[in-house]
Structure formats: C-alpha cells, structure tokens
Amino acid sequence: MKHLVITVIGKDRPGLVETLSETVYQNHGNWLASSLSKLAGQFAGIVQVEVATQYVSLLSRALADIADLQIHIVEDDSKAIPITTLHHLTVTGNDRLGIVKEVTGKLKELGININKLKTDTQSAPNWGYPIFIADFQLELPAELQLDIVQDELEKLADDLNIDIDDN
C-alpha cells in the first residue's frame, strides 16, 4: 500500500469535497485524513490517501482530471510513524504584522516541529480592533521543557497571550 499526500486548490463551489471523495473511492483509494478550508473564495486542502500500488497512477490521473482544481500528489515514503508527545499552543493578541513570523521563528530556534497550524482574526467589538488567534499542534524535542517554551514565547511581545499545554 502507498500513502499519498494530495494538495488541492481551486475556486470554491458546492460539491468539491464530494467530487474529491468520490474520485478517491472510485479509484480504490481510502481517505485517511484531511484538512480542507475555504480561504478568500478559494477551496484549499490537503488529503492523505492510502491506495494499493497498482492503483496509484489510475488515482493520480483521475484526480488530475477534476475540472478547475490544481492537484499536487506526493508519495509518503516514511516507513514508520515515530511516537511523539504532542502539545497544544494558542497565541492570542492584537492583530499586527509579523506575529506568525515571530512565533514560528522562535519555535524553529527551539527545535520544535509544527504539526498543525490554524490562524484566524476575529473582531473585538468592545475594543474596536481585530484579535489574532493562532492554534498550533507541536512536537517538542524530548529534552525541551514546556516552561522554557512558554518563557521564550512570552519574551516575543507584551501584547501576546501564550497558552501551552499537553494535548
């Protein structure tokens, strides 16, 4: 069996996820995991699919034939999934340029791998300016303590609220 990681982007319209899932199913693929979103009128996502080796090219061609979607497929060649401890990090603060850059730069400096990242801005009606929220799922090196991560991230800016905990 092969694991494929499929990225998808195209103009959003009703039925895209159904079209993707039907194509995977009709071409002997098993939909394992996904993250799909509508961003600025575009449908964007990433899907992990398991498929027997003999059907990889059939599935790849069928996905490429879906109208108005850009598809990129990569075969996952990792042999085993390492066991890691995951942690959840939430960063909240007044929206401004550079928050993602600052936080991800510090995480890289600490040797932390980002498994997932979801960001959003929300209006703060009582304050009159937007609030930025970032939710991370992190893999920390075994020797790195959570309190060190918390301290280092809090040094980035006074206006950021940093909340990190075990997942």
PDB file of C-alpha atoms in Angstrom:
ATOM      1  CA  MET A   1       0.000   0.000   0.000  1.00  0.00           C
ATOM      2  CA  LYS A   2       1.103   3.543  -0.757  1.00  0.00           C
ATOM      3  CA  HIS A   3       0.246   6.671   1.168  1.00  0.00           C
ATOM      4  CA  LEU A   4      -0.335   9.742  -0.958  1.00  0.00           C
ATOM      5  CA  VAL A   5      -0.422  13.311   0.276  1.00  0.00           C
ATOM      6  CA  ILE A   6      -2.599  15.336  -2.065  1.00  0.00           C
ATOM      7  CA  THR A   7      -2.816  19.119  -2.075  1.00  0.00           C
ATOM      8  CA  VAL A   8      -5.789  20.734  -3.765  1.00  0.00           C
ATOM      9  CA  ILE A   9      -6.653  24.330  -4.634  1.00  0.00           C
ATOM     10  CA  GLY A  10      -9.311  25.869  -6.826  1.00  0.00           C
ATOM     11  CA  LYS A  11     -12.269  28.224  -6.913  1.00  0.00           C
ATOM     12  CA  ASP A  12     -14.720  27.151  -4.220  1.00  0.00           C
ATOM     13  CA  ARG A  13     -18.050  25.694  -5.276  1.00  0.00           C
ATOM     14  CA  PRO A  14     -20.602  23.319  -3.766  1.00  0.00           C
ATOM     15  CA  GLY A  15     -19.735  19.646  -4.189  1.00  0.00           C
ATOM     16  CA  LEU A  16     -15.935  19.852  -4.369  1.00  0.00           C
ATOM     17  CA  VAL A  17     -15.345  17.634  -1.341  1.00  0.00           C
ATOM     18  CA  GLU A  18     -17.894  15.125  -2.645  1.00  0.00           C
ATOM     19  CA  THR A  19     -16.150  15.121  -6.037  1.00  0.00           C
ATOM     20  CA  LEU A  20     -12.777  14.526  -4.384  1.00  0.00           C
ATOM     21  CA  SER A  21     -14.079  11.774  -2.118  1.00  0.00           C
ATOM     22  CA  GLU A  22     -15.953  10.071  -4.970  1.00  0.00           C
ATOM     23  CA  THR A  23     -12.816  10.170  -7.148  1.00  0.00           C
ATOM     24  CA  VAL A  24     -10.708   8.653  -4.374  1.00  0.00           C
ATOM     25  CA  TYR A  25     -13.333   5.960  -3.719  1.00  0.00           C
ATOM     26  CA  GLN A  26     -13.927   5.093  -7.404  1.00  0.00           C
ATOM     27  CA  ASN A  27     -10.179   4.665  -7.916  1.00  0.00           C
ATOM     28  CA  HIS A  28      -9.598   2.273  -4.999  1.00  0.00           C
ATOM     29  CA  GLY A  29      -8.296   4.850  -2.542  1.00  0.00           C
ATOM     30  CA  ASN A  30      -9.005   5.041   1.171  1.00  0.00           C
ATOM     31  CA  TRP A  31      -9.364   8.617   2.525  1.00  0.00           C
ATOM     32  CA  LEU A  32      -7.362   8.646   5.769  1.00  0.00           C
ATOM     33  CA  ALA A  33      -7.035  12.261   6.912  1.00  0.00           C
ATOM     34  CA  SER A  34      -7.625  15.755   5.610  1.00  0.00           C
ATOM     35  CA  SER A  35      -7.634  19.447   6.332  1.00  0.00           C
ATOM     36  CA  LEU A  36      -9.862  21.450   3.995  1.00  0.00           C
ATOM     37  CA  SER A  37     -10.771  25.140   4.066  1.00  0.00           C
ATOM     38  CA  LYS A  38     -12.346  27.958   2.129  1.00  0.00           C
ATOM     39  CA  LEU A  39      -9.957  30.914   2.031  1.00  0.00           C
ATOM     40  CA  ALA A  40     -10.680  34.127   0.116  1.00  0.00           C
ATOM     41  CA  GLY A  41     -13.133  32.366  -2.203  1.00  0.00           C
ATOM     42  CA  GLN A  42     -10.734  29.520  -2.898  1.00  0.00           C
ATOM     43  CA  PHE A  43     -11.030  25.910  -1.774  1.00  0.00           C
ATOM     44  CA  ALA A  44      -7.710  24.699  -0.386  1.00  0.00           C
ATOM     45  CA  GLY A  45      -6.837  21.442   1.258  1.00  0.00           C
ATOM     46  CA  ILE A  46      -4.553  18.578   1.924  1.00  0.00           C
ATOM     47  CA  VAL A  47      -5.667  14.951   1.952  1.00  0.00           C
ATOM     48  CA  GLN A  48      -3.874  11.756   2.942  1.00  0.00           C
ATOM     49  CA  VAL A  49      -4.983   8.714   0.963  1.00  0.00           C
ATOM     50  CA  GLU A  50      -3.973   5.061   1.117  1.00  0.00           C
ATOM     51  CA  VAL A  51      -4.061   3.145  -2.156  1.00  0.00           C
ATOM     52  CA  ALA A  52      -2.682  -0.137  -3.473  1.00  0.00           C
ATOM     53  CA  THR A  53       0.464   0.337  -5.550  1.00  0.00           C
ATOM     54  CA  GLN A  54      -1.210  -0.836  -8.767  1.00  0.00           C
ATOM     55  CA  TYR A  55      -3.840   1.955  -8.494  1.00  0.00           C
ATOM     56  CA  VAL A  56      -1.549   4.912  -7.771  1.00  0.00           C
ATOM     57  CA  SER A  57      -1.307   6.093 -11.388  1.00  0.00           C
ATOM     58  CA  LEU A  58      -5.032   5.475 -12.014  1.00  0.00           C
ATOM     59  CA  LEU A  59      -5.983   7.576  -8.977  1.00  0.00           C
ATOM     60  CA  SER A  60      -3.436  10.263  -9.870  1.00  0.00           C
ATOM     61  CA  ARG A  61      -4.851  10.617 -13.395  1.00  0.00           C
ATOM     62  CA  ALA A  62      -8.441  10.710 -12.129  1.00  0.00           C
ATOM     63  CA  LEU A  63      -7.629  13.440  -9.610  1.00  0.00           C
ATOM     64  CA  ALA A  64      -5.797  15.470 -12.268  1.00  0.00           C
ATOM     65  CA  ASP A  65      -8.920  15.306 -14.463  1.00  0.00           C
ATOM     66  CA  ILE A  66     -11.130  17.102 -11.906  1.00  0.00           C
ATOM     67  CA  ALA A  67     -12.089  20.375 -13.593  1.00  0.00           C
ATOM     68  CA  ASP A  68     -10.774  23.685 -12.244  1.00  0.00           C
ATOM     69  CA  LEU A  69      -8.648  22.149  -9.476  1.00  0.00           C
ATOM     70  CA  GLN A  70      -4.896  22.264  -9.168  1.00  0.00           C
ATOM     71  CA  ILE A  71      -3.723  18.960  -7.714  1.00  0.00           C
ATOM     72  CA  HIS A  72      -0.264  18.044  -6.444  1.00  0.00           C
ATOM     73  CA  ILE A  73       0.463  14.488  -5.264  1.00  0.00           C
ATOM     74  CA  VAL A  74       3.423  13.290  -3.224  1.00  0.00           C
ATOM     75  CA  GLU A  75       4.055   9.704  -2.139  1.00  0.00           C
ATOM     76  CA  ASP A  76       4.808   9.404   1.563  1.00  0.00           C
ATOM     77  CA  ASP A  77       7.857   7.190   1.785  1.00  0.00           C
ATOM     78  CA  SER A  78       8.219   7.108   5.568  1.00  0.00           C
ATOM     79  CA  LYS A  79       8.322   3.586   6.899  1.00  0.00           C
ATOM     80  CA  ALA A  80       7.107   4.111  10.425  1.00  0.00           C
ATOM     81  CA  ILE A  81       5.417   6.867  12.305  1.00  0.00           C
ATOM     82  CA  PRO A  82       7.565   7.910  15.258  1.00  0.00           C
ATOM     83  CA  ILE A  83       5.854   8.139  18.621  1.00  0.00           C
ATOM     84  CA  THR A  84       5.911  11.712  19.823  1.00  0.00           C
ATOM     85  CA  THR A  85       4.269  13.755  22.527  1.00  0.00           C
ATOM     86  CA  LEU A  86       2.090  16.490  21.127  1.00  0.00           C
ATOM     87  CA  HIS A  87       1.346  19.815  22.771  1.00  0.00           C
ATOM     88  CA  HIS A  88      -1.252  22.453  22.017  1.00  0.00           C
ATOM     89  CA  LEU A  89      -0.233  26.114  21.830  1.00  0.00           C
ATOM     90  CA  THR A  90      -2.636  29.037  21.496  1.00  0.00           C
ATOM     91  CA  VAL A  91      -1.316  32.513  20.757  1.00  0.00           C
ATOM     92  CA  THR A  92      -3.756  35.412  21.069  1.00  0.00           C
ATOM     93  CA  GLY A  93      -3.120  39.112  20.661  1.00  0.00           C
ATOM     94  CA  ASN A  94      -3.924  42.321  18.873  1.00  0.00           C
ATOM     95  CA  ASP A  95      -3.613  41.663  15.148  1.00  0.00           C
ATOM     96  CA  ARG A  96      -0.444  43.123  13.634  1.00  0.00           C
ATOM     97  CA  LEU A  97       2.167  42.293  11.032  1.00  0.00           C
ATOM     98  CA  GLY A  98       4.709  39.617  11.912  1.00  0.00           C
ATOM     99  CA  ILE A  99       3.060  37.540  14.639  1.00  0.00           C
ATOM    100  CA  VAL A 100       3.271  34.261  12.693  1.00  0.00           C
ATOM    101  CA  LYS A 101       6.850  35.040  11.635  1.00  0.00           C
ATOM    102  CA  GLU A 102       7.936  35.804  15.201  1.00  0.00           C
ATOM    103  CA  VAL A 103       6.303  32.753  16.771  1.00  0.00           C
ATOM    104  CA  THR A 104       7.397  30.273  14.089  1.00  0.00           C
ATOM    105  CA  GLY A 105      10.928  31.710  14.174  1.00  0.00           C
ATOM    106  CA  LYS A 106      11.139  31.121  17.922  1.00  0.00           C
ATOM    107  CA  LEU A 107       9.709  27.594  17.548  1.00  0.00           C
ATOM    108  CA  LYS A 108      12.352  26.810  14.912  1.00  0.00           C
ATOM    109  CA  GLU A 109      15.073  28.211  17.164  1.00  0.00           C
ATOM    110  CA  LEU A 110      13.892  25.872  19.943  1.00  0.00           C
ATOM    111  CA  GLY A 111      13.892  22.855  17.572  1.00  0.00           C
ATOM    112  CA  ILE A 112      10.110  22.445  17.719  1.00  0.00           C
ATOM    113  CA  ASN A 113       8.227  20.884  14.815  1.00  0.00           C
ATOM    114  CA  ILE A 114       4.798  22.293  13.899  1.00  0.00           C
ATOM    115  CA  ASN A 115       2.302  19.507  13.149  1.00  0.00           C
ATOM    116  CA  LYS A 116      -0.694  21.768  12.586  1.00  0.00           C
ATOM    117  CA  LEU A 117      -1.354  25.483  12.476  1.00  0.00           C
ATOM    118  CA  LYS A 118      -4.675  27.261  12.199  1.00  0.00           C
ATOM    119  CA  THR A 119      -4.900  31.042  12.324  1.00  0.00           C
ATOM    120  CA  ASP A 120      -7.788  33.477  12.276  1.00  0.00           C
ATOM    121  CA  THR A 121      -8.651  37.073  13.034  1.00  0.00           C
ATOM    122  CA  GLN A 122     -11.826  37.998  14.857  1.00  0.00           C
ATOM    123  CA  SER A 123     -13.339  41.348  15.566  1.00  0.00           C
ATOM    124  CA  ALA A 124     -13.219  42.549  19.130  1.00  0.00           C
ATOM    125  CA  PRO A 125     -16.358  44.701  19.267  1.00  0.00           C
ATOM    126  CA  ASN A 126     -15.624  46.168  22.698  1.00  0.00           C
ATOM    127  CA  TRP A 127     -12.092  47.162  21.730  1.00  0.00           C
ATOM    128  CA  GLY A 128     -12.515  48.279  18.118  1.00  0.00           C
ATOM    129  CA  TYR A 129      -9.615  46.348  16.621  1.00  0.00           C
ATOM    130  CA  PRO A 130      -9.142  42.771  15.391  1.00  0.00           C
ATOM    131  CA  ILE A 131      -7.766  39.980  17.568  1.00  0.00           C
ATOM    132  CA  PHE A 132      -5.350  37.439  16.065  1.00  0.00           C
ATOM    133  CA  ILE A 133      -5.605  33.797  17.184  1.00  0.00           C
ATOM    134  CA  ALA A 134      -3.187  31.007  16.261  1.00  0.00           C
ATOM    135  CA  ASP A 135      -3.680  27.381  17.301  1.00  0.00           C
ATOM    136  CA  PHE A 136      -0.634  25.147  16.948  1.00  0.00           C
ATOM    137  CA  GLN A 137      -0.094  21.436  17.469  1.00  0.00           C
ATOM    138  CA  LEU A 138       3.580  20.990  18.313  1.00  0.00           C
ATOM    139  CA  GLU A 139       6.150  18.200  18.616  1.00  0.00           C
ATOM    140  CA  LEU A 140       8.791  19.147  21.169  1.00  0.00           C
ATOM    141  CA  PRO A 141      12.248  17.606  21.399  1.00  0.00           C
ATOM    142  CA  ALA A 142      12.311  15.161  24.326  1.00  0.00           C
ATOM    143  CA  GLU A 143      14.779  17.285  26.308  1.00  0.00           C
ATOM    144  CA  LEU A 144      12.798  20.544  25.966  1.00  0.00           C
ATOM    145  CA  GLN A 145      10.579  21.523  28.896  1.00  0.00           C
ATOM    146  CA  LEU A 146       7.215  23.239  28.401  1.00  0.00           C
ATOM    147  CA  ASP A 147       8.045  26.043  30.836  1.00  0.00           C
ATOM    148  CA  ILE A 148      11.076  27.002  28.719  1.00  0.00           C
ATOM    149  CA  VAL A 149       8.882  27.166  25.613  1.00  0.00           C
ATOM    150  CA  GLN A 150       6.343  29.300  27.498  1.00  0.00           C
ATOM    151  CA  ASP A 151       9.035  31.682  28.774  1.00  0.00           C
ATOM    152  CA  GLU A 152      10.717  32.086  25.383  1.00  0.00           C
ATOM    153  CA  LEU A 153       7.433  32.767  23.572  1.00  0.00           C
ATOM    154  CA  GLU A 154       6.322  35.284  26.206  1.00  0.00           C
ATOM    155  CA  LYS A 155       9.515  37.264  25.560  1.00  0.00           C
ATOM    156  CA  LEU A 156       8.375  37.940  21.973  1.00  0.00           C
ATOM    157  CA  ALA A 157       5.867  40.681  22.856  1.00  0.00           C
ATOM    158  CA  ASP A 158       3.906  42.000  25.818  1.00  0.00           C
ATOM    159  CA  ASP A 159       0.652  42.009  23.855  1.00  0.00           C
ATOM    160  CA  LEU A 160       0.651  38.258  23.108  1.00  0.00           C
ATOM    161  CA  ASN A 161      -1.132  35.766  25.341  1.00  0.00           C
ATOM    162  CA  ILE A 162       0.661  32.391  25.244  1.00  0.00           C
ATOM    163  CA  ASP A 163      -1.146  29.243  26.422  1.00  0.00           C
ATOM    164  CA  ILE A 164       0.621  25.889  26.055  1.00  0.00           C
ATOM    165  CA  ASP A 165      -0.490  22.556  27.431  1.00  0.00           C
ATOM    166  CA  ASP A 166      -0.332  18.798  26.868  1.00  0.00           C
ATOM    167  CA  ASN A 167      -2.583  17.541  24.131  1.00  0.00           C
TER     168      ASN A 167
END
